[in-house]
Short mmCIF file of C-alpha atoms in Angstrom, two decimals:
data_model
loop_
_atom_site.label_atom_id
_atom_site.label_comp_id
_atom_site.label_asym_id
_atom_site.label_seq_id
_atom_site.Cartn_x
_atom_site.Cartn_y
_atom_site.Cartn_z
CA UNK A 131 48.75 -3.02 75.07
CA UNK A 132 47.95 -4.37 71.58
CA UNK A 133 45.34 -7.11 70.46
CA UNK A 134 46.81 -9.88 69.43
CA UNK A 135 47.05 -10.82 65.72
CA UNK A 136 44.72 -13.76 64.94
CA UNK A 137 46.55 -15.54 62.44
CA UNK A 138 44.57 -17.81 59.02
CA UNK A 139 44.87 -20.65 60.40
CA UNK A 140 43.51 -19.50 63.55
CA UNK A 141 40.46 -18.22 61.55
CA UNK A 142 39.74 -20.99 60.09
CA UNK A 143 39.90 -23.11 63.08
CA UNK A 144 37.45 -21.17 64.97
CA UNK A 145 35.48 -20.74 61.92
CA UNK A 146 35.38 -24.84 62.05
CA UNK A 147 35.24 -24.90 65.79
CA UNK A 148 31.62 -22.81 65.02
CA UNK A 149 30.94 -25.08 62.24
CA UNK A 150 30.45 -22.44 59.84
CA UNK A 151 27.43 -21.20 61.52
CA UNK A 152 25.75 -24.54 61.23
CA UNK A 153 24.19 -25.78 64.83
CA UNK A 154 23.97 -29.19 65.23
CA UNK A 155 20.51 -28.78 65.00
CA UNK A 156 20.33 -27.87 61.49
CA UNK A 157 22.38 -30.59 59.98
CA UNK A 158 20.19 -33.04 58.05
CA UNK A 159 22.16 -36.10 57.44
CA UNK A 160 20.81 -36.73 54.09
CA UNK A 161 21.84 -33.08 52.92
CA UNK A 162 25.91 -34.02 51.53
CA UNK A 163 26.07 -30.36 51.90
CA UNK A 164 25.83 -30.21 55.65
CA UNK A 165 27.65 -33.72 55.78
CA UNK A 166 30.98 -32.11 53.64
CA UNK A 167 31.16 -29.12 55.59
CA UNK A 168 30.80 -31.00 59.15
CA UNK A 169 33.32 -33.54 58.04
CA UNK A 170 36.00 -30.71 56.78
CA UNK A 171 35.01 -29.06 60.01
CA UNK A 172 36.17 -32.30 62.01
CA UNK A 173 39.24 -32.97 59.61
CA UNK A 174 40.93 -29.19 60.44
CA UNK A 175 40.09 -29.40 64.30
CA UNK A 176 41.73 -32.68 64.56
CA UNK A 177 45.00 -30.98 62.33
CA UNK A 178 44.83 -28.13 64.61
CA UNK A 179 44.97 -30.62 67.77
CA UNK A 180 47.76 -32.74 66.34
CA UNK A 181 49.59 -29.79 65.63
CA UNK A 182 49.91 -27.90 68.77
CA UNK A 183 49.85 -30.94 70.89
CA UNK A 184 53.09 -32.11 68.89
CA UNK A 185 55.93 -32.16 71.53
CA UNK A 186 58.21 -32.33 68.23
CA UNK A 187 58.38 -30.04 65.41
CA UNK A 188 55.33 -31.21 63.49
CA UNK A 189 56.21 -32.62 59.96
CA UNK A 190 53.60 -34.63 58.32
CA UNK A 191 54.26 -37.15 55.55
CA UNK A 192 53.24 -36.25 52.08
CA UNK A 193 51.47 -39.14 51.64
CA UNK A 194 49.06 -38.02 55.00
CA UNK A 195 49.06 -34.50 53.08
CA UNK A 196 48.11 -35.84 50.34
CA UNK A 197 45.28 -38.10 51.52
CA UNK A 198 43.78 -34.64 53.47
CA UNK A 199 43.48 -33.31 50.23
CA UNK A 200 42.02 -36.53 48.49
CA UNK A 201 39.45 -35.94 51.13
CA UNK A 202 38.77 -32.57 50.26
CA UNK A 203 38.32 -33.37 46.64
CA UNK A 204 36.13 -35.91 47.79
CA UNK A 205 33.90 -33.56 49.50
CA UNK A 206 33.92 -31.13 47.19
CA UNK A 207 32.60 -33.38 44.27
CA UNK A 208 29.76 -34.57 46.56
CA UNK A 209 28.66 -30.67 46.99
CA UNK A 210 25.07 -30.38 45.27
CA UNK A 211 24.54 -26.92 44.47
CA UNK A 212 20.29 -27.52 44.78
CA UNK A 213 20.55 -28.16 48.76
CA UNK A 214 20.77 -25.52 51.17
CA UNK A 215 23.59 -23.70 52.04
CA UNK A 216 25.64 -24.81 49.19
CA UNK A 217 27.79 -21.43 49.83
CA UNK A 218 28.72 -22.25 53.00
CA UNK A 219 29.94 -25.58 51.72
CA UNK A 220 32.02 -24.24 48.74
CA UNK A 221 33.72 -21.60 51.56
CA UNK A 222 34.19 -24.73 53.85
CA UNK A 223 36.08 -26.39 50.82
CA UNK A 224 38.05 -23.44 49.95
CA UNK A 225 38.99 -22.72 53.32
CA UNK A 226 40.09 -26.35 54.14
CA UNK A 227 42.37 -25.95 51.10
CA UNK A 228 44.23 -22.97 52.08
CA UNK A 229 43.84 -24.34 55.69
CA UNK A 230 46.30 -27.51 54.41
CA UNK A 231 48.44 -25.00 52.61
CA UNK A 232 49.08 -23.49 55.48
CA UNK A 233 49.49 -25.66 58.69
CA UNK A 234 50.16 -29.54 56.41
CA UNK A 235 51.49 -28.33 53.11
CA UNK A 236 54.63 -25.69 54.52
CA UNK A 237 55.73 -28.77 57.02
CA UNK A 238 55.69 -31.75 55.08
CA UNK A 239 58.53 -33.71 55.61
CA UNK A 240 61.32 -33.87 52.72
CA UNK A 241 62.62 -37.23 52.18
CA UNK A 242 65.44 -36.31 50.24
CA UNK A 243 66.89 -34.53 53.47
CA UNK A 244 69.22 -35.72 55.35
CA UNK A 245 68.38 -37.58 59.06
CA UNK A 246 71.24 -37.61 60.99
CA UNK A 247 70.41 -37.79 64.96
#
């Protein structure tokens, strides 16, 4: 019998679910660094939840997609590349980005389609 194939997105969730190797221990509140990546962290756990626990087919609005990224943009212009692990933080942007691509981005809903129930 095979392993199973961990897909990206499951990556990146457990990646997040680990916080990037960050214990809660060593975040310091007044490091943005450490506040970005915990708050991208939180933001693709509670995508991942939404997701699976969606008794529908899951189809975000583009306006939702569109305020995920707003937040990443956000997070990534806070980033100060003097604080510690400023890597980690740039990876944790990065990764939220292709994170949206995958699991928001390839469902959002089209408005243009037609709803007929």
């Amino acid at each position: 019998m095979g392993k199973k194939r961990i897909t990206t997105e499951e990556r990146i969730k457990d990646l997040a679910m680990k916080c990037y190797g960050i214990s809660e221990g060593n975040i310091e509140e007044n490091n943005w660094n450490h506040r970005v990546i915990k708050g991208l962290c939180s933001m693709i756990i509670k995508i991942w939840v939404d997701w699976k626990e969606d008794t529908r087919h899951y189809q975000p609005s583009r306006r939702l997609y569109e305020r995920y990224l707003d937040t990443v943009s956000r997070g990534e212009h806070r980033l100060d590349p003097d604080s510690a692990d400023y890597e980690t933080a740039v990876r944790v942007v990065n990764d939220c980005r292709k994170y949206l691509n995958l699991v928001v981005g390839s469902r959002v809903r089209d408005r243009t389609a037609c709803r007929v129930f």
